[in-house]
CSV table of C-alpha atoms in Angstrom, one decimal:
chain,number,residue,atom,x,y,z
A,1,MET,CA,16.6,22.4,41.5
A,2,LEU,CA,17.2,22.9,37.8
A,3,PRO,CA,17.6,26.5,36.5
A,4,ARG,CA,14.3,27.6,34.9
A,5,ARG,CA,15.8,27.6,31.4
A,6,ALA,CA,17.3,24.0,31.8
A,7,LEU,CA,13.9,22.9,33.1
A,8,ALA,CA,12.2,24.3,30.1
A,9,LEU,CA,14.6,22.6,27.8
A,10,ALA,CA,14.1,19.3,29.6
A,11,VAL,CA,10.4,19.6,29.4
A,12,ALA,CA,10.7,20.4,25.6
A,13,SER,CA,13.0,17.4,25.1
A,14,LEU,CA,10.6,15.0,26.8
A,15,ALA,CA,7.7,16.3,24.7
A,16,ALA,CA,9.7,16.1,21.5
A,17,GLY,CA,10.6,12.5,22.3
A,18,PRO,CA,7.5,10.7,20.9
A,19,ALA,CA,7.4,13.1,17.9
A,20,ARG,CA,11.0,12.1,17.0
A,21,ALA,CA,10.2,8.3,17.4
A,22,GLN,CA,7.1,8.6,15.2
A,23,ALA,CA,9.0,10.7,12.6
A,24,ALA,CA,11.7,7.9,12.4
A,25,TRP,CA,9.3,5.6,10.6
A,26,PRO,CA,10.5,4.2,8.2
A,27,ALA,CA,14.1,4.0,9.6
A,28,ARG,CA,15.0,1.3,7.2
A,29,PRO,CA,13.6,-0.8,4.1
A,30,VAL,CA,10.1,-2.0,4.7
A,31,ARG,CA,9.5,-5.7,4.1
A,32,LEU,CA,6.2,-6.6,2.5
A,33,VAL,CA,5.4,-10.3,2.7
A,34,VAL,CA,3.2,-11.8,-0.1
A,35,PRO,CA,2.1,-15.3,1.2
A,36,PHE,CA,1.9,-16.6,-2.4
A,37,ALA,CA,4.4,-17.6,-5.1
A,38,PRO,CA,5.3,-14.9,-7.7
A,39,GLY,CA,3.1,-14.3,-10.7
A,40,GLY,CA,-0.4,-14.5,-8.9
A,41,THR,CA,-2.8,-11.7,-8.3
A,42,THR,CA,-1.6,-11.2,-4.6
A,43,ASP,CA,1.9,-10.9,-6.0
A,44,VAL,CA,1.0,-8.6,-8.9
A,45,VAL,CA,-1.1,-6.2,-6.7
A,46,GLY,CA,1.5,-6.1,-4.0
A,47,ARG,CA,4.3,-5.2,-6.2
A,48,ILE,CA,2.3,-2.3,-7.8
A,49,VAL,CA,1.6,-0.9,-4.4
A,50,ALA,CA,5.1,-1.6,-3.0
A,51,GLU,CA,6.7,0.3,-5.9
A,52,ARG,CA,4.5,3.4,-5.4
A,53,LEU,CA,4.6,3.3,-1.7
A,54,ALA,CA,8.4,3.2,-1.6
A,55,ALA,CA,8.5,6.4,-3.7
A,56,ARG,CA,6.3,8.1,-1.2
A,57,ILE,CA,8.0,7.1,2.1
A,58,GLY,CA,11.6,7.4,0.8
A,59,GLN,CA,12.6,3.9,1.7
A,60,PRO,CA,12.5,0.6,-0.4
A,61,VAL,CA,9.6,-1.6,0.1
A,62,VAL,CA,11.0,-5.1,-0.5
A,63,VAL,CA,8.5,-7.8,-1.6
A,64,GLU,CA,9.3,-11.3,-0.1
A,65,ASN,CA,7.3,-14.2,-1.3
A,66,ARG,CA,6.3,-16.8,1.4
A,67,PRO,CA,3.9,-19.3,-0.1
A,68,GLY,CA,2.3,-22.3,1.5
A,69,ALA,CA,-0.6,-23.6,3.6
A,70,GLY,CA,-3.3,-21.5,2.2
A,71,ALA,CA,-1.3,-18.2,2.6
A,72,THR,CA,-1.0,-18.9,6.4
A,73,LEU,CA,2.8,-19.3,6.5
A,74,GLY,CA,3.5,-15.8,5.4
A,75,ALA,CA,0.7,-14.3,7.5
A,76,GLN,CA,2.1,-16.3,10.6
A,77,GLN,CA,5.5,-14.7,9.9
A,78,VAL,CA,4.0,-11.2,10.1
A,79,ALA,CA,1.8,-11.7,13.0
A,80,ARG,CA,4.9,-12.7,15.0
A,81,ALA,CA,7.0,-9.8,13.7
A,82,GLU,CA,8.1,-6.7,15.7
A,83,PRO,CA,5.2,-4.2,15.5
A,84,ASP,CA,7.3,-1.2,14.3
A,85,GLY,CA,5.9,-0.9,10.8
A,86,HIS,CA,8.9,-2.4,9.0
A,87,THR,CA,7.2,-5.8,8.3
A,88,LEU,CA,3.8,-5.9,6.6
A,89,VAL,CA,1.8,-8.4,4.7
A,90,VAL,CA,-0.6,-8.4,1.8
A,91,SER,CA,-3.6,-9.7,3.6
A,92,SER,CA,-6.2,-11.3,1.4
A,93,SER,CA,-9.5,-13.2,1.1
A,94,THR,CA,-7.4,-16.3,1.5
A,95,SER,CA,-5.2,-15.5,4.4
A,96,HIS,CA,-7.7,-13.5,6.4
A,97,GLY,CA,-11.1,-14.9,5.1
A,98,VAL,CA,-11.0,-18.5,4.0
A,99,SER,CA,-8.0,-20.1,5.8
A,100,PRO,CA,-9.1,-19.2,9.3
A,101,ALA,CA,-12.3,-21.4,8.7
A,102,LEU,CA,-10.4,-24.0,6.7
A,103,TYR,CA,-7.3,-24.7,8.9
A,104,PRO,CA,-8.0,-26.0,12.5
A,105,THR,CA,-4.7,-24.4,13.7
A,106,ILE,CA,-3.2,-21.5,11.6
A,107,GLY,CA,-1.0,-19.8,14.2
A,108,TYR,CA,-2.8,-16.7,14.3
A,109,ASP,CA,-6.1,-14.9,14.9
A,110,ALA,CA,-7.1,-12.9,11.7
A,111,LEU,CA,-8.4,-10.0,13.6
A,112,ALA,CA,-6.6,-10.0,17.1
A,113,ASP,CA,-3.1,-10.6,15.8
A,114,PHE,CA,-3.0,-7.9,13.1
A,115,THR,CA,-3.4,-4.2,12.6
A,116,HIS,CA,-5.3,-3.9,9.4
A,117,VAL,CA,-4.4,-0.7,7.5
A,118,ALA,CA,-6.2,-0.5,4.2
A,119,MET,CA,-7.8,-2.5,1.3
A,120,ILE,CA,-5.8,-2.0,-1.9
A,121,ALA,CA,-7.8,-4.0,-4.5
A,122,ARG,CA,-11.0,-6.0,-5.0
A,123,SER,CA,-11.4,-8.2,-8.0
A,124,PRO,CA,-13.7,-10.8,-9.5
A,125,SER,CA,-12.5,-14.1,-10.8
A,126,VAL,CA,-12.6,-15.0,-14.3
A,127,LEU,CA,-13.3,-18.4,-15.7
A,128,LEU,CA,-10.4,-19.6,-18.0
A,129,VAL,CA,-9.7,-22.4,-20.5
A,130,ASN,CA,-6.9,-23.0,-22.8
A,131,PRO,CA,-7.2,-21.6,-26.2
A,132,ALA,CA,-7.2,-25.0,-27.8
A,133,SER,CA,-10.1,-26.2,-25.8
A,134,PRO,CA,-13.4,-26.9,-27.7
A,135,VAL,CA,-15.1,-24.9,-24.9
A,136,ARG,CA,-15.7,-21.5,-26.4
A,137,SER,CA,-18.3,-20.0,-24.1
A,138,LEU,CA,-19.8,-20.2,-20.7
A,139,ALA,CA,-22.7,-22.3,-22.2
A,140,ASP,CA,-20.3,-24.8,-23.5
A,141,PHE,CA,-18.6,-25.0,-20.2
A,142,ALA,CA,-21.9,-25.6,-18.4
A,143,ALA,CA,-23.0,-28.2,-20.9
A,144,ALA,CA,-19.7,-30.1,-20.7
A,145,ALA,CA,-19.7,-30.0,-16.8
A,146,ARG,CA,-23.2,-31.3,-16.7
A,147,THR,CA,-22.5,-34.0,-19.0
A,148,ALA,CA,-19.4,-35.2,-17.2
A,149,GLY,CA,-21.1,-34.6,-13.8
A,150,GLU,CA,-18.1,-32.8,-12.5
A,151,VAL,CA,-15.7,-29.8,-13.1
A,152,ARG,CA,-12.0,-30.1,-12.9
A,153,PHE,CA,-9.9,-26.9,-12.4
A,154,ALA,CA,-6.7,-25.8,-11.1
A,155,VAL,CA,-6.7,-23.5,-8.0
A,156,ALA,CA,-4.0,-21.4,-6.5
A,157,GLY,CA,-4.2,-23.3,-3.4
A,158,ILE,CA,-6.9,-25.0,-1.2
A,159,GLY,CA,-9.0,-22.4,0.4
A,160,THR,CA,-8.1,-19.6,-2.0
A,161,SER,CA,-10.7,-17.2,-3.3
A,162,SER,CA,-10.4,-18.9,-6.8
A,163,HIS,CA,-11.1,-22.3,-5.1
A,164,LEU,CA,-14.1,-20.9,-3.4
A,165,ALA,CA,-15.4,-19.3,-6.6
A,166,GLY,CA,-15.0,-22.8,-8.2
A,167,VAL,CA,-16.9,-24.4,-5.5
A,168,ARG,CA,-19.7,-21.9,-5.8
A,169,LEU,CA,-19.7,-22.4,-9.6
A,170,ALA,CA,-19.9,-26.2,-9.2
A,171,MET,CA,-22.7,-25.8,-6.8
A,172,ALA,CA,-24.6,-23.6,-9.2
A,173,LEU,CA,-24.1,-26.3,-12.0
A,174,GLY,CA,-25.2,-29.1,-9.7
A,175,VAL,CA,-22.0,-31.1,-10.3
A,176,ARG,CA,-19.0,-32.4,-8.3
A,177,THR,CA,-15.7,-30.6,-8.2
A,178,GLU,CA,-12.1,-31.8,-8.7
A,179,SER,CA,-9.7,-29.3,-7.5
A,180,ILE,CA,-6.1,-29.4,-8.6
A,181,PRO,CA,-4.1,-27.3,-6.0
A,182,TYR,CA,-1.0,-25.3,-6.8
A,183,ARG,CA,1.3,-23.2,-4.6
A,184,GLY,CA,0.0,-20.0,-6.1
A,185,ALA,CA,-1.8,-18.7,-9.2
A,186,GLY,CA,1.4,-18.3,-11.3
A,187,PRO,CA,2.3,-22.0,-11.4
A,188,ALA,CA,-1.4,-22.8,-12.1
A,189,LEU,CA,-1.7,-20.4,-14.9
A,190,THR,CA,1.6,-21.8,-16.4
A,191,ASP,CA,0.0,-25.3,-16.5
A,192,LEU,CA,-3.3,-24.1,-17.8
A,193,ILE,CA,-1.4,-22.3,-20.7
A,194,ALA,CA,0.5,-25.5,-21.4
A,195,GLY,CA,-2.7,-27.5,-21.6
A,196,ILE,CA,-1.9,-29.6,-18.5
A,197,VAL,CA,-5.1,-28.7,-16.6
A,198,PRO,CA,-8.4,-28.0,-18.3
A,199,ALA,CA,-9.8,-24.8,-16.6
A,200,MET,CA,-9.2,-22.4,-13.8
A,201,LEU,CA,-10.8,-19.5,-12.0
A,202,ASP,CA,-8.4,-16.7,-11.3
A,203,SER,CA,-8.5,-13.1,-10.3
A,204,LEU,CA,-8.3,-10.7,-13.3
A,205,PRO,CA,-5.1,-8.9,-12.3
A,206,SER,CA,-2.9,-12.0,-12.9
A,207,ALA,CA,-5.0,-13.5,-15.5
A,208,GLY,CA,-5.8,-10.4,-17.5
A,209,PRO,CA,-2.5,-10.1,-19.3
A,210,HIS,CA,-2.6,-13.8,-20.6
A,211,VAL,CA,-6.1,-13.2,-21.8
A,212,ARG,CA,-5.0,-10.1,-23.7
A,213,ALA,CA,-2.0,-12.0,-25.2
A,214,GLY,CA,-4.3,-14.9,-26.4
A,215,ALA,CA,-2.6,-17.4,-24.2
A,216,LEU,CA,-5.8,-18.1,-22.4
A,217,ARG,CA,-9.6,-17.9,-23.4
A,218,ALA,CA,-11.8,-16.1,-20.8
A,219,LEU,CA,-15.4,-17.3,-20.6
A,220,ALA,CA,-17.0,-15.2,-17.9
A,221,VAL,CA,-16.4,-13.1,-14.7
A,222,SER,CA,-17.7,-13.8,-11.2
A,223,GLY,CA,-18.5,-10.1,-10.4
A,224,ALA,CA,-22.0,-8.7,-9.9
A,225,GLU,CA,-21.3,-6.5,-13.0
A,226,ARG,CA,-19.2,-6.9,-16.1
A,227,ALA,CA,-15.5,-5.9,-15.5
A,228,PRO,CA,-14.6,-2.5,-17.0
A,229,ALA,CA,-11.3,-3.9,-18.1
A,230,PHE,CA,-13.1,-6.7,-20.1
A,231,PRO,CA,-16.5,-5.3,-21.1
A,232,ASP,CA,-17.3,-8.1,-23.6
A,233,LEU,CA,-17.0,-10.9,-21.0
A,234,PRO,CA,-20.5,-11.8,-19.5
A,235,THR,CA,-21.0,-12.4,-15.8
A,236,LEU,CA,-21.8,-15.8,-14.5
A,237,ARG,CA,-25.2,-14.5,-13.6
A,238,GLU,CA,-25.8,-13.5,-17.2
A,239,GLY,CA,-25.2,-17.1,-18.0
A,240,GLY,CA,-27.9,-18.2,-15.6
A,241,LEU,CA,-25.5,-19.2,-12.8
A,242,ASP,CA,-26.2,-17.4,-9.5
A,243,VAL,CA,-22.5,-16.9,-8.5
A,244,VAL,CA,-21.0,-13.6,-7.3
A,245,SER,CA,-17.4,-13.8,-6.0
A,246,TYR,CA,-14.5,-11.5,-5.4
A,247,ALA,CA,-11.0,-11.6,-4.2
A,248,TRP,CA,-9.8,-8.9,-2.0
A,249,PHE,CA,-6.3,-7.6,-0.9
A,250,GLY,CA,-5.0,-5.2,1.7
A,251,ILE,CA,-2.1,-4.2,3.7
A,252,SER,CA,-1.8,-5.3,7.3
A,253,GLY,CA,0.9,-5.4,10.0
A,254,PRO,CA,1.4,-7.1,13.4
A,255,ALA,CA,-1.0,-6.3,16.2
A,256,GLY,CA,0.2,-3.4,18.3
A,257,LEU,CA,1.4,-1.3,15.4
A,258,PRO,CA,1.7,2.3,16.8
A,259,PRO,CA,-1.2,4.5,16.0
A,260,ALA,CA,1.0,7.1,14.3
A,261,VAL,CA,2.5,4.5,12.1
A,262,THR,CA,-0.8,3.1,11.1
A,263,ALA,CA,-2.2,6.5,10.4
A,264,ARG,CA,0.8,7.4,8.2
A,265,LEU,CA,0.7,4.2,6.3
A,266,ALA,CA,-3.0,4.5,5.7
A,267,THR,CA,-2.6,8.0,4.4
A,268,GLU,CA,0.3,7.0,2.1
A,269,ILE,CA,-1.6,4.1,0.7
A,270,ARG,CA,-4.7,6.2,0.2
A,271,ALA,CA,-2.4,8.6,-1.8
A,272,VAL,CA,-1.0,5.7,-3.9
A,273,LEU,CA,-4.4,4.4,-4.7
A,274,ARG,CA,-5.6,7.9,-5.7
A,275,ASP,CA,-2.7,8.4,-8.0
A,276,ALA,CA,-4.1,8.3,-11.6
A,277,ALA,CA,-1.4,6.1,-13.0
A,278,THR,CA,-1.6,3.6,-10.2
A,279,ARG,CA,-5.5,3.5,-10.3
A,280,ALA,CA,-5.4,3.1,-14.1
A,281,ARG,CA,-2.8,0.3,-13.8
A,282,LEU,CA,-5.1,-1.6,-11.3
A,283,GLU,CA,-8.3,-1.0,-13.2
A,284,GLU,CA,-6.6,-2.2,-16.4
A,285,LEU,CA,-5.8,-5.4,-14.5
A,286,GLY,CA,-9.4,-5.7,-13.5
A,287,GLY,CA,-8.9,-4.8,-9.8
A,288,ALA,CA,-10.7,-1.6,-8.6
A,289,PRO,CA,-9.1,-0.2,-5.7
A,290,PRO,CA,-11.6,1.0,-2.9
A,291,ASP,CA,-10.9,3.8,-0.3
A,292,THR,CA,-10.9,2.3,3.1
A,293,THR,CA,-9.8,3.4,6.6
A,294,PRO,CA,-8.1,1.0,9.0
A,295,GLU,CA,-11.3,0.8,10.9
A,296,GLY,CA,-13.3,0.1,7.6
A,297,TYR,CA,-11.0,-2.6,6.5
A,298,THR,CA,-11.0,-4.3,9.9
A,299,ALA,CA,-14.8,-4.3,9.9
A,300,PHE,CA,-14.8,-5.7,6.3
A,301,ILE,CA,-12.6,-8.5,7.3
A,302,ARG,CA,-14.8,-9.4,10.3
A,303,ASP,CA,-17.8,-9.7,8.0
A,304,GLU,CA,-15.9,-11.9,5.5
A,305,LEU,CA,-14.8,-14.2,8.1
A,306,ASP,CA,-18.5,-14.7,9.1
A,307,SER,CA,-19.5,-15.3,5.5
A,308,PHE,CA,-16.7,-17.7,4.5
A,309,ALA,CA,-17.1,-20.1,7.5
A,310,PRO,CA,-20.5,-21.7,6.5
A,311,LEU,CA,-19.4,-22.0,2.9
A,312,VAL,CA,-16.2,-23.9,3.8
A,313,ARG,CA,-18.4,-26.2,6.1
A,314,ALA,CA,-21.1,-26.6,3.3
A,315,ALA,CA,-18.6,-27.5,0.8
A,316,GLY,CA,-16.8,-30.0,3.1
A,317,LEU,CA,-13.4,-28.4,2.3
A,318,ARG,CA,-10.3,-30.0,3.9
A,319,PRO,CA,-6.7,-28.8,4.0
A,320,GLN,CA,-4.3,-30.8,1.7
């Protein structure tokens, strides 16, 4: 039999074991997968949060772009990763809302294969044209689309939030759509600025700087209300088009993330989003960060999955 003091030390050691394991996170740099090419909203928002989060947790948060297949390639990679909190993904309305309804086999379940931690931004889309375009207002755009019987616009990928916003817009106008898919908003914006494509709907965080610089002309936003960052831009509803659409972004890890790690991540992300400088930066870009819990973000994604599925079917969307 162990001496009483030795027994007490052994019990204390066992009790301290889980605490030491939990306190070890993060034990090394954290990898944050962005399932889109650099330059788009998912990338912009992800990098803002990654920089601030790294300062709080004392380890680098390394952004890794893994674009392709409607953001499903990067999401797949994280779903299969070790659930230790060192591999995360910027989940979004594309990877965890539209793509599960669009792709017959995506290699993951948007709910069962992930631990959803927090929403980090929610942003309307903005209708954009090249500054050289004769289309100078939403009324001009609507008239031109109805005359042509269609709208042609670049999209950050088939099934992205900007694509679905375009589908909703075309339905409201009563015209056909011709979508020109890219591997992310960054390349699509580059071609729009160059005049290679005629129009695009994109989230404000990635499009806003180009609008302010005069490289793109903004016609309207897809939110229920005007965007605080661009108060002079009308909503689509103000232009007589009953369209309200938002892109959303959050942080998720693989299923089975330890509760202590999930709680710590949620606490740190909440602190990042409450930081005045971070909040101002995101609001300046048009993406207002909400305050959600892991349970709240999971419930939100469940609701979005239910709402996107009928829209994808009604629009007859197919992967490309």
